[in-house]
mmCIF file of C-alpha atoms and ligand atoms in Angstrom:
data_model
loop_
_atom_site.group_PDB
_atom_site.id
_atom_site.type_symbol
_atom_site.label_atom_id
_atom_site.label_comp_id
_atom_site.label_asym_id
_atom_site.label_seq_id
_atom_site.Cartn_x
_atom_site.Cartn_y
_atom_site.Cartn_z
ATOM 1 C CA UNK B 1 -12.694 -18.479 -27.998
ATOM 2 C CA UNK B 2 -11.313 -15.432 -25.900
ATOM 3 C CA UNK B 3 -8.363 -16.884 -25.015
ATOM 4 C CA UNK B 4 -6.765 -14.072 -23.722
ATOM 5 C CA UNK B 5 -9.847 -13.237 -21.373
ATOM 6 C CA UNK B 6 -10.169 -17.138 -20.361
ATOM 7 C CA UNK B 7 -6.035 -16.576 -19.164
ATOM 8 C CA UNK B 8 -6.976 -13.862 -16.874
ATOM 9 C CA UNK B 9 -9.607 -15.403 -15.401
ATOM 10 C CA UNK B 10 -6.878 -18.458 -14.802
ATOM 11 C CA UNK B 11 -4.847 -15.321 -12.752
ATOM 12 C CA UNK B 12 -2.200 -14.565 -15.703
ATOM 13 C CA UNK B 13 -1.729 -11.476 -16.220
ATOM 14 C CA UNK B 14 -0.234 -11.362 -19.466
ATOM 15 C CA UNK B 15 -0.715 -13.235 -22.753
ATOM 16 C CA UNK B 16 1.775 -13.044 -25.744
ATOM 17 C CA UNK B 17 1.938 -14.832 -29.196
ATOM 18 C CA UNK B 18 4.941 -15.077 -31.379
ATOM 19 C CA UNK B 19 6.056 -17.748 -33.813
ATOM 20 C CA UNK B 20 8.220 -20.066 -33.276
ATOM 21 C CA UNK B 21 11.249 -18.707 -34.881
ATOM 22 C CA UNK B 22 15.077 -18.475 -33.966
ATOM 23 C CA UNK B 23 14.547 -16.498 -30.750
ATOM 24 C CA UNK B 24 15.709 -13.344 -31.108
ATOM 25 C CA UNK B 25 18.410 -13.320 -28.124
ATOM 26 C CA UNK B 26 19.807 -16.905 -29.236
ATOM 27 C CA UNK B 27 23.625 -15.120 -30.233
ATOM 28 C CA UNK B 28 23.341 -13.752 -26.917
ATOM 29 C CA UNK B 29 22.602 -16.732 -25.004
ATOM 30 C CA UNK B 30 25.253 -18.662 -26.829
ATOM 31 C CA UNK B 31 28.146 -15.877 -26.269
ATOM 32 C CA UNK B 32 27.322 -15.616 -22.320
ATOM 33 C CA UNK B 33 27.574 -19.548 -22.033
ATOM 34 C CA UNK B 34 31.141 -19.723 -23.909
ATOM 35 C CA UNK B 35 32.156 -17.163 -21.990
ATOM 36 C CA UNK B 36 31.063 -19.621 -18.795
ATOM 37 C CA UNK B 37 28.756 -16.991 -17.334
ATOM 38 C CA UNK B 38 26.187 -19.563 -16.398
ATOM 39 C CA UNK B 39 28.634 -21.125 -14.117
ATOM 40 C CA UNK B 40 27.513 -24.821 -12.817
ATOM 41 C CA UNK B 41 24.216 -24.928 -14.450
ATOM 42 C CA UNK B 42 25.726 -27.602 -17.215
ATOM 43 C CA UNK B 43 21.663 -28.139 -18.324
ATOM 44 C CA UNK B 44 21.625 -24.900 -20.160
ATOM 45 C CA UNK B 45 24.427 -26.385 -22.169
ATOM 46 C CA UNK B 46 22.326 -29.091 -23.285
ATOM 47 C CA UNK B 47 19.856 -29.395 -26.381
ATOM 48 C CA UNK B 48 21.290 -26.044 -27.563
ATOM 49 C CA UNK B 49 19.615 -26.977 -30.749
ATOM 50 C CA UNK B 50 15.856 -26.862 -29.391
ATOM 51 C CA UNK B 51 16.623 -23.298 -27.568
ATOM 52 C CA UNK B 52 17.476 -22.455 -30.906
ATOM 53 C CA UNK B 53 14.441 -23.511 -32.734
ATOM 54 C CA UNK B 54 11.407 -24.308 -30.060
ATOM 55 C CA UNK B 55 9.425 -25.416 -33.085
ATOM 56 C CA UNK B 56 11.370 -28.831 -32.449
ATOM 57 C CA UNK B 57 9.700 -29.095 -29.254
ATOM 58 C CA UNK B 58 6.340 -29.557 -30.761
ATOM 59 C CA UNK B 59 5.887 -31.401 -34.362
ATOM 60 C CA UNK B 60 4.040 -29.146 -36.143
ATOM 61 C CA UNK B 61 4.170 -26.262 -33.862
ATOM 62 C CA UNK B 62 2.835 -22.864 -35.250
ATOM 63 C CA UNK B 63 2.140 -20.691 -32.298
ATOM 64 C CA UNK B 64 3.510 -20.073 -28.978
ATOM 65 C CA UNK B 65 1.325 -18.564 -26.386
ATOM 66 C CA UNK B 66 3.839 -16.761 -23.492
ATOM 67 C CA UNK B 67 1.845 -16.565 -20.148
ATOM 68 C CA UNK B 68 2.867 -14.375 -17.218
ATOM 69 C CA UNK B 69 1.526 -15.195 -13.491
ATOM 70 C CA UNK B 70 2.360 -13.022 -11.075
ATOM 71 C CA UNK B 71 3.917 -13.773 -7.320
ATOM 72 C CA UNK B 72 3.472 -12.100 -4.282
ATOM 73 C CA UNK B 73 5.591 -9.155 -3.382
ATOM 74 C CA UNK B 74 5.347 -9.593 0.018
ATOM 75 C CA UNK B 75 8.434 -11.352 1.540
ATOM 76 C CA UNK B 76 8.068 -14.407 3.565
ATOM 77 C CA UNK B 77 10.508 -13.824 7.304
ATOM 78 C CA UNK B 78 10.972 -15.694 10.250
ATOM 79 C CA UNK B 79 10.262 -13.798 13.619
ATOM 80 C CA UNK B 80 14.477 -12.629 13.734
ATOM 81 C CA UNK B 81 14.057 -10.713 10.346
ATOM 82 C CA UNK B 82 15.741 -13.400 7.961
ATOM 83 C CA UNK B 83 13.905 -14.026 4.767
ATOM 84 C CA UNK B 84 13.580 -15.721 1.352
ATOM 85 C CA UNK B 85 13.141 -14.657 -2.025
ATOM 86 C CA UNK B 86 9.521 -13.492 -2.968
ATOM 87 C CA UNK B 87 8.862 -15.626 -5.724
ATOM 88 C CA UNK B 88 9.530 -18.740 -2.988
ATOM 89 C CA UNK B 89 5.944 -18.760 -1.543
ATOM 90 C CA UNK B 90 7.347 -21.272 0.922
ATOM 91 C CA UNK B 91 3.774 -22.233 2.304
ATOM 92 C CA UNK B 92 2.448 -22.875 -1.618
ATOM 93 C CA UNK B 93 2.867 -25.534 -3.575
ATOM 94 C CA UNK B 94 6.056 -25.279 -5.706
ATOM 95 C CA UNK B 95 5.017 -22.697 -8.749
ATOM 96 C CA UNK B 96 6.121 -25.337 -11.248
ATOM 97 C CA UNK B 97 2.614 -27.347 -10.304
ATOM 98 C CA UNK B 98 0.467 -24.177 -9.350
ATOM 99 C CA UNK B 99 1.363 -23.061 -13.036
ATOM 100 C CA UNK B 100 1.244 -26.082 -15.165
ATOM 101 C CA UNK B 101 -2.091 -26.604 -13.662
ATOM 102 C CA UNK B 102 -3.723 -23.818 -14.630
ATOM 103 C CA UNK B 103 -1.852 -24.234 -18.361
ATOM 104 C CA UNK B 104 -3.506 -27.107 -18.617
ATOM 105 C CA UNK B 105 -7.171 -25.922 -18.248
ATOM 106 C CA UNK B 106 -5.719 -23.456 -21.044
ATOM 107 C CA UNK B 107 -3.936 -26.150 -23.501
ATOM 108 C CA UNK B 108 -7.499 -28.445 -23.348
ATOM 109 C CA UNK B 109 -9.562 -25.184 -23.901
ATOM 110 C CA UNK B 110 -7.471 -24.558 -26.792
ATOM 111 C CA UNK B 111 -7.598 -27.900 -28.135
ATOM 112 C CA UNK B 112 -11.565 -27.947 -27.859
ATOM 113 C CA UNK B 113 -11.594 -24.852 -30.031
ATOM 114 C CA UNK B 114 -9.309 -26.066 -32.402
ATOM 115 C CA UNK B 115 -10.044 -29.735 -32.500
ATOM 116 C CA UNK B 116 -7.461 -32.023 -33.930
ATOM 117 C CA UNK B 117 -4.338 -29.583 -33.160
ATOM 118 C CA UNK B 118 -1.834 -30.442 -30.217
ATOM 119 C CA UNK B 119 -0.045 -28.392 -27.684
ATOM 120 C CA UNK B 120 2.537 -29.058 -25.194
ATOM 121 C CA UNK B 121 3.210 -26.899 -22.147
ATOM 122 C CA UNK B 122 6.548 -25.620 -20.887
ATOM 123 C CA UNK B 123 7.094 -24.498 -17.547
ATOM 124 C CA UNK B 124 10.120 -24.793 -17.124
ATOM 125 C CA UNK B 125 10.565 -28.101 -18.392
ATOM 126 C CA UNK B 126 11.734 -27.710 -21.605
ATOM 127 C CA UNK B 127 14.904 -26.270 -23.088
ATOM 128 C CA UNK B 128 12.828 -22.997 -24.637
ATOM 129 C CA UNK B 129 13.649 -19.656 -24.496
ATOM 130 C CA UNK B 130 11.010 -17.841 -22.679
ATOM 131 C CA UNK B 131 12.541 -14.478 -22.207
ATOM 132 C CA UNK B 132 13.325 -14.191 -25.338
ATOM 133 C CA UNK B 133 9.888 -15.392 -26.673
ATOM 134 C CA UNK B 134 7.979 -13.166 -24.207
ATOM 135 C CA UNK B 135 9.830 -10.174 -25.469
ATOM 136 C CA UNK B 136 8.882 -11.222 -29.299
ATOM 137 C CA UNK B 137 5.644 -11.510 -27.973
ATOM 138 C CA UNK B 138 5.698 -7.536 -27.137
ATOM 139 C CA UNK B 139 4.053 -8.366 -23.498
ATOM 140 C CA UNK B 140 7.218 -6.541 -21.764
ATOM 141 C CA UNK B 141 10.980 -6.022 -21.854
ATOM 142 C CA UNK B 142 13.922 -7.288 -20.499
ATOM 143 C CA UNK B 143 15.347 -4.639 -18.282
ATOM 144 C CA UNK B 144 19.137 -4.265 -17.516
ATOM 145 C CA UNK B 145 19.139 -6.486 -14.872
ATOM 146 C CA UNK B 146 17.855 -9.515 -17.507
ATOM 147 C CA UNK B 147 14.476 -9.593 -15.819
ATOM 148 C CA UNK B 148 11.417 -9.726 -18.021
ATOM 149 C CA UNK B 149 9.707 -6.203 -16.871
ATOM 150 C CA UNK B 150 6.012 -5.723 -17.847
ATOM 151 C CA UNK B 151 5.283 -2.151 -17.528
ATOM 152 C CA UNK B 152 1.840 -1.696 -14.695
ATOM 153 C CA UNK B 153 3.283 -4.996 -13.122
ATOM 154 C CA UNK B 154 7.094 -4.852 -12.941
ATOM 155 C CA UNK B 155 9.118 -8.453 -12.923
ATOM 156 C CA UNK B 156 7.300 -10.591 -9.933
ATOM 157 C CA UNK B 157 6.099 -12.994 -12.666
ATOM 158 C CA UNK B 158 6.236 -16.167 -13.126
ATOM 159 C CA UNK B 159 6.605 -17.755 -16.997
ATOM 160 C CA UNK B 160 4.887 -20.672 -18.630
ATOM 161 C CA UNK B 161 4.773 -21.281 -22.112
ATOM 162 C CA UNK B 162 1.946 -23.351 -24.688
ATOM 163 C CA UNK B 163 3.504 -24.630 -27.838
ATOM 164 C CA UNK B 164 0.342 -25.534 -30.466
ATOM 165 C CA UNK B 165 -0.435 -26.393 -33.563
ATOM 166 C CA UNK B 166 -3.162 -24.319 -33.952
ATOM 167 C CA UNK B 167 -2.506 -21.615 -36.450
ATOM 168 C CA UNK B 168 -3.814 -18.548 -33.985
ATOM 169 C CA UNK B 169 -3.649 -15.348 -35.847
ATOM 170 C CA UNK B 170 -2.973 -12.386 -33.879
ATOM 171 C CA UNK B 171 -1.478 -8.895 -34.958
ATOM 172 C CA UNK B 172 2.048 -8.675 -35.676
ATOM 173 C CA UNK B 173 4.002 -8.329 -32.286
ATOM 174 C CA UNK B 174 5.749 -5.266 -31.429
ATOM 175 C CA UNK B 175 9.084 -6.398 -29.233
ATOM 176 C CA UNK B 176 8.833 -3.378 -26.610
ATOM 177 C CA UNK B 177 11.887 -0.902 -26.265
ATOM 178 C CA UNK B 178 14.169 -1.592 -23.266
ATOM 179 C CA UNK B 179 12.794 1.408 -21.201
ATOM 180 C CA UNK B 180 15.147 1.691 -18.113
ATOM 181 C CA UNK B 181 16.377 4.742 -19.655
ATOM 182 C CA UNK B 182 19.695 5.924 -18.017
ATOM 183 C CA UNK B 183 18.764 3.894 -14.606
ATOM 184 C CA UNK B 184 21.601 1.504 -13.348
ATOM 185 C CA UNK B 185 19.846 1.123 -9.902
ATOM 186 C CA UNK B 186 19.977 -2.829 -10.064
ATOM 187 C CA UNK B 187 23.629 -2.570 -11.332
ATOM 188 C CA UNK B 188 24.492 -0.364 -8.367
ATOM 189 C CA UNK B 189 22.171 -2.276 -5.665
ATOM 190 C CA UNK B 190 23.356 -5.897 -6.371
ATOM 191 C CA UNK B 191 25.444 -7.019 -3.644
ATOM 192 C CA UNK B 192 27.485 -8.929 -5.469
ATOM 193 C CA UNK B 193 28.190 -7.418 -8.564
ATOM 194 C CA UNK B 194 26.674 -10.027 -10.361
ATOM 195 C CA UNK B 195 25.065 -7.716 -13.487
ATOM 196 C CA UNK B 196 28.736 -6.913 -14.779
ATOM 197 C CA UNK B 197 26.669 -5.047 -17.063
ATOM 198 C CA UNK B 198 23.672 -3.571 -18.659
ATOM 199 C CA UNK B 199 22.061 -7.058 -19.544
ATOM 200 C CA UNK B 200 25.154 -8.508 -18.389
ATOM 201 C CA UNK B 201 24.671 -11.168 -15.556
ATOM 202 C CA UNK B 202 27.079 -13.600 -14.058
ATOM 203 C CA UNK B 203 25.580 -16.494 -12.814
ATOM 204 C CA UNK B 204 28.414 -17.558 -10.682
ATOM 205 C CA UNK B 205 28.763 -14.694 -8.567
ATOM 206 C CA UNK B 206 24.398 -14.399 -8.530
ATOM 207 C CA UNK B 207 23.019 -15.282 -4.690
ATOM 208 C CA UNK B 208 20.687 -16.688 -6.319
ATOM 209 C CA UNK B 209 22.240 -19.088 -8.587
ATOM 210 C CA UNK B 210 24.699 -19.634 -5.243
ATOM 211 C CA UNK B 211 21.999 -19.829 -2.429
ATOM 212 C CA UNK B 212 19.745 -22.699 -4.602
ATOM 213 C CA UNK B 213 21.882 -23.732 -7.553
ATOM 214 C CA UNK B 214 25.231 -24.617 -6.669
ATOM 215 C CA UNK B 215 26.200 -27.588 -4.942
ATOM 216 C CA UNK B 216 29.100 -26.354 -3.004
ATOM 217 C CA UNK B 217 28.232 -24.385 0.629
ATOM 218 C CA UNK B 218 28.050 -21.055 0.332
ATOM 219 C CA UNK B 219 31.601 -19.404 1.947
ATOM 220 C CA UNK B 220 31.493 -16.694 4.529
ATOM 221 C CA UNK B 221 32.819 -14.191 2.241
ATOM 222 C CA UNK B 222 29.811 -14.185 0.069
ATOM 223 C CA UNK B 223 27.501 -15.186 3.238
ATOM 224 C CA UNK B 224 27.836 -11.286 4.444
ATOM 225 C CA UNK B 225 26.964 -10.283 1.118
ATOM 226 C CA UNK B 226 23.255 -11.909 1.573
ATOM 227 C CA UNK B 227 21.585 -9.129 3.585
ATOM 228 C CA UNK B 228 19.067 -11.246 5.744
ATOM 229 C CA UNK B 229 18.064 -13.254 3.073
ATOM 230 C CA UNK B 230 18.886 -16.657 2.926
ATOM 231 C CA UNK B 231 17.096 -17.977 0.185
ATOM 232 C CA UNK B 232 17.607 -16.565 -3.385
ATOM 233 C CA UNK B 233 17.678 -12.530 -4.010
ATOM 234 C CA UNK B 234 15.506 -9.554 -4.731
ATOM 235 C CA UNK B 235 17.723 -6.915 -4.718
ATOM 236 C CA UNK B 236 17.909 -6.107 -8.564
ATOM 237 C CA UNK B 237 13.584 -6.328 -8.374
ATOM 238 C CA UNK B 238 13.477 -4.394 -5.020
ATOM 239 C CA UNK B 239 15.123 -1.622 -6.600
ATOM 240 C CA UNK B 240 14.115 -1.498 -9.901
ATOM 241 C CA UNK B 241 11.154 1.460 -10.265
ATOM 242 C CA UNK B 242 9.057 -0.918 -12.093
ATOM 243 C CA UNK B 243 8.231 -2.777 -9.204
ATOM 244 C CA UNK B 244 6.303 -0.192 -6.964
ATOM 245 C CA UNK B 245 4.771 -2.449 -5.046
ATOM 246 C CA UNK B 246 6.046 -3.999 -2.066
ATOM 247 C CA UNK B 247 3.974 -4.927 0.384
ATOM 248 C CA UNK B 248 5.245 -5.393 4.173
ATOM 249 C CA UNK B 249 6.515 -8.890 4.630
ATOM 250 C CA UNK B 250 4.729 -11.687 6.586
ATOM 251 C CA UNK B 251 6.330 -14.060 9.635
ATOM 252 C CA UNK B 252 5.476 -17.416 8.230
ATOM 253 C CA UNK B 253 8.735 -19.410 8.439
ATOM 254 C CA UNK B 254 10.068 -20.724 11.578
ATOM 255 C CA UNK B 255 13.096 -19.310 13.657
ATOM 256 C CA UNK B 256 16.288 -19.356 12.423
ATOM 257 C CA UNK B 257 17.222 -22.142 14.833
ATOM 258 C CA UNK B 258 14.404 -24.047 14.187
ATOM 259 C CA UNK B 259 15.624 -23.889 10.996
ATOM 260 C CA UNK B 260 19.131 -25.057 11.628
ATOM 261 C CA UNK B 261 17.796 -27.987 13.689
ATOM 262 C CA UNK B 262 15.250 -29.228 11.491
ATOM 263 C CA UNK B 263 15.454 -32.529 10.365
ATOM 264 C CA UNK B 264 14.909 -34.449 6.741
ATOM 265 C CA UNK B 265 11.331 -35.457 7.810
ATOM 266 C CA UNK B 266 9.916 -32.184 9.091
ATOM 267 C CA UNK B 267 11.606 -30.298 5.976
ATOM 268 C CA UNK B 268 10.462 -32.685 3.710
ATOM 269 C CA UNK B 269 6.400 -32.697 5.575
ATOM 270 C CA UNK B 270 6.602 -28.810 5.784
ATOM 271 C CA UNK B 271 7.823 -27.858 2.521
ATOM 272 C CA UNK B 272 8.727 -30.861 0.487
ATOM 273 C CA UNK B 273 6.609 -30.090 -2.115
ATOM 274 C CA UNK B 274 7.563 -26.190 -2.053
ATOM 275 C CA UNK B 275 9.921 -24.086 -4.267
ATOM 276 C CA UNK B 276 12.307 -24.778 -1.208
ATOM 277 C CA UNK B 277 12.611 -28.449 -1.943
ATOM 278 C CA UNK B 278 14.502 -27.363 -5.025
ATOM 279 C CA UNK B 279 17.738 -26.372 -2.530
ATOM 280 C CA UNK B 280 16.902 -28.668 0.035
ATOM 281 C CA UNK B 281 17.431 -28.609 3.797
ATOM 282 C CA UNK B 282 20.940 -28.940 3.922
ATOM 283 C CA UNK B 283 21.512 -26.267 1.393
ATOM 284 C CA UNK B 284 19.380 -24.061 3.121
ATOM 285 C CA UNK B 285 20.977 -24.909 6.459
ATOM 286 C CA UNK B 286 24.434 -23.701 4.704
ATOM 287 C CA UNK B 287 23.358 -20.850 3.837
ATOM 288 C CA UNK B 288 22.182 -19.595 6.695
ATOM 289 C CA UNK B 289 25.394 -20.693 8.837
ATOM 290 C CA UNK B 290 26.944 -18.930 6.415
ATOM 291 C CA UNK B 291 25.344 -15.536 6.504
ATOM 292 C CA UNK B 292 26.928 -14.508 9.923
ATOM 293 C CA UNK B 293 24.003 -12.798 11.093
ATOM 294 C CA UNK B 294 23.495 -11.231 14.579
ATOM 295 C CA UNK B 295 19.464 -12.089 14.508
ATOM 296 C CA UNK B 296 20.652 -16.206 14.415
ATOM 297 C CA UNK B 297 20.870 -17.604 17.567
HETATM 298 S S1 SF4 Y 1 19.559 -11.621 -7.789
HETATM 299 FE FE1 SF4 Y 1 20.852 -10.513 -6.301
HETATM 300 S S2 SF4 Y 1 22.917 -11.238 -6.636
HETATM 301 FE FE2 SF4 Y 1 21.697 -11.842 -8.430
HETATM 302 S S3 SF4 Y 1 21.970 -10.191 -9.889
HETATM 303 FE FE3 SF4 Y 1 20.146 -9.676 -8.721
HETATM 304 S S4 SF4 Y 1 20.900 -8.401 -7.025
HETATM 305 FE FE4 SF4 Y 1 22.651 -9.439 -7.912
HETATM 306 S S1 SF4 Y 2 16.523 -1.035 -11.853
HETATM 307 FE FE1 SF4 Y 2 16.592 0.491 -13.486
HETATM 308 S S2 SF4 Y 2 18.162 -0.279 -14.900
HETATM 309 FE FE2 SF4 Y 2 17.587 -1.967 -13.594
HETATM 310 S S3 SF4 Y 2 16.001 -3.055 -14.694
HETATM 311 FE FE3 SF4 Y 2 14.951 -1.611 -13.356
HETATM 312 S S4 SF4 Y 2 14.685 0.241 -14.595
HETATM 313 FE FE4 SF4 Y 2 16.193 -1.043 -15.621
#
C-alpha cells in the first residue's frame, strides 16, 4: 500500500514515521512545566508517564505515523477589521473532527493491508508528544518560536497522529536542523513577550493560551496587546519567513456588536460545533471588551 500517496490524497501534506521511543524533547517538556511555564493548563501535568513513552498508548505499538494537514492562511474578520486566529476556520467544523475523520479512512486502510494489527489515532486526544515525534520523524523542525515549521509549507498545520502495530519499515529518519539561522523575528514581533527565548515560550503570558485557555477574563492591560485579534494569535507565524503565504483575509464573522450581543443559542447554532466552541461565547465576549478597540462599537 502507498500509504504516503493515499495521505495526500486525504489533503495531508506531510507523512512521518518514527518509533515509539522516549521522545526526544521529553527533558525539555518536563523542565518548562516545573518551572510553571504552562501556566493553567494542569492536563499537561497529567499521565506524564505516557508523554514519556507513547508506546503505552497502544499495546503493542511499533510505529507511529505523524500526519500534517494544513489550514488556511487567510484570516477570518468581521466587517470593523477584528479577527481570529487562522487555524480557527470559524465556519468549519472544529479541526479535531475534520482530522480524525480523514485518520480514520487512513487507520482502516492500514489495517486492511496489515490484517490483524491495531492502531489508535491521536488528535489531540491523547497525552503524546507530537512535536517532538514529528521532528523524529524528519518531516520539519521546530523553529524558535516552538512551532513545527515544514520547509515549502511553513507552520499552518494541523497534527494528528496513528499509533499501530504494524511493523512499517521505512528509512531511518533524519530529525531536520533547526534552520531559523540568526532570525529572532517571532521573538521580536510577539506582543507579549511570550517566547522569553529561542524555543522558550511562556504559556501564561501567550494570547493564545489567554484568549481560549484561561478561565479568568482577559484584563485591559493585556487586551491592548491583542492587535485586532480577538481570538488566539498569529503573530510569531505571520512573521516567521517560512510562512510566505498569506492570503488577504475574508469578512465571514459578524460585527463586533453582533458579537457582544449574541446569545447562548445563536453561538451555540452558528459555531457550536467550531474551534470557537472550545472558548465559548462568554470568553470570546471578554475578550473582545477587553481589547479597547476603536473599530467596536
Ligand atoms: S502566539 Fe502570539 S502571544 Fe503567543 S508566542 Fe506567538 S506571538 Fe507571542
Ligand atoms: S520567525 Fe525566524 S526565528 Fe522565528 S521561527 Fe521563524 S525563522 Fe525561526
Amino acid at each position: 500500500m502507498d500509504l504516503i500517496r493515499k495521505a495526500n490524497d486525504l489533503g495531508f501534506i506531510a507523512v512521518g514515521f518514527s518509533r515509539p521511543g522516549r521522545p526526544s524533547f521529553f527533558d525539555h517538556l518536563r523542565v518548562w512545566i516545573s518551572e510553571g511555564k504552562h501556566a493553567g493548563m494542569a492536563w499537561i501535568e497529567r499521565h506524564l508517564n505516557l508523554r514519556e513513552n507513547p508506546a503505552m498508548l497502544l499495546e503493542g505499538c511499533r510505529t507511529v505515523i505523524t500526519l500534517a494537514y494544513p489550514y488556511s492562511s487567510c484570516k477570518p474578520y468581521t466587517p470593523e477589521g477584528l479577527c481570529a486566529a487562522r487555524y480557527s476556520e470559524p465556519q468549519k467544523q472544529d479541526y479535531h473532527h475534520r482530522l480524525r475523520k480523514r485518520t480514520k479512512i487512513l487507520a482502516k486502510a492500514l489495517q486492511e493491508h496489515f490484517p490483524g494489527t491495531r492502531s489508535r489515532i491521536c488528535v489531540d486526544s491523547a497525552p503524546i508528544m507530537e512535536r517532538s515525534l514529528a521532528w523524529q520523524s524528519g518531516i520539519g523542525f521546530i523553529g524558535k518560536n516552538t512551532q513545527l515549521i515544514i520547509p515549502g509549507h511553513g507552520s499552518y498545520v494541523f497534527l494528528a497522529e496513528i499509533l499501530t502495530t504494524a511493523v512499517i519499515h521505512f528509512p531511518e529518519p533524519r530529525p531536520m536542523e533547526n534552520r531559523c539561522g540568526s532570525c529572532t523575528r517571532c521573538l521580536d514581533a510577539c506582543p507579549t513577550g511570550a517566547i522569553e527565548g529561542p524555543f522558550q515560550l511562556n504559556a501564561g503570558k501567550c494570547l493564545s493560551y489567554r484568549t481560549i485557555e484561561q478561565k479568568e477574563a482577559v484584563d485591559r492591560k493585556t487586551g491592548k496587546k491583542m492587535g485586532d485579534c480577538f481570538f488566539g494569535c498569529d503573530v510569531c507565524q505571520e512573521v516567521c519567513p517560512f510562512n510566505q503565504k498569506h492570503e488577504t483575509g475574508e469578512i465571514i464573522l459578524p460585527s463586533a456588536n453582533d458579537i457582544l450581543n449574541m446569545d447562548e443559542k445563536s453561538f451555540r447554532e452558528t459555531y457550536g460545533k467550531s474551534a470557537f466552541a472550545r472558548a465559548g461565547l462568554a470568553k470570546i465576549q471578554s475578550n473582545i471588551q477587553a481589547m479597547d478597540n476603536e473599530r467596536q462599537v
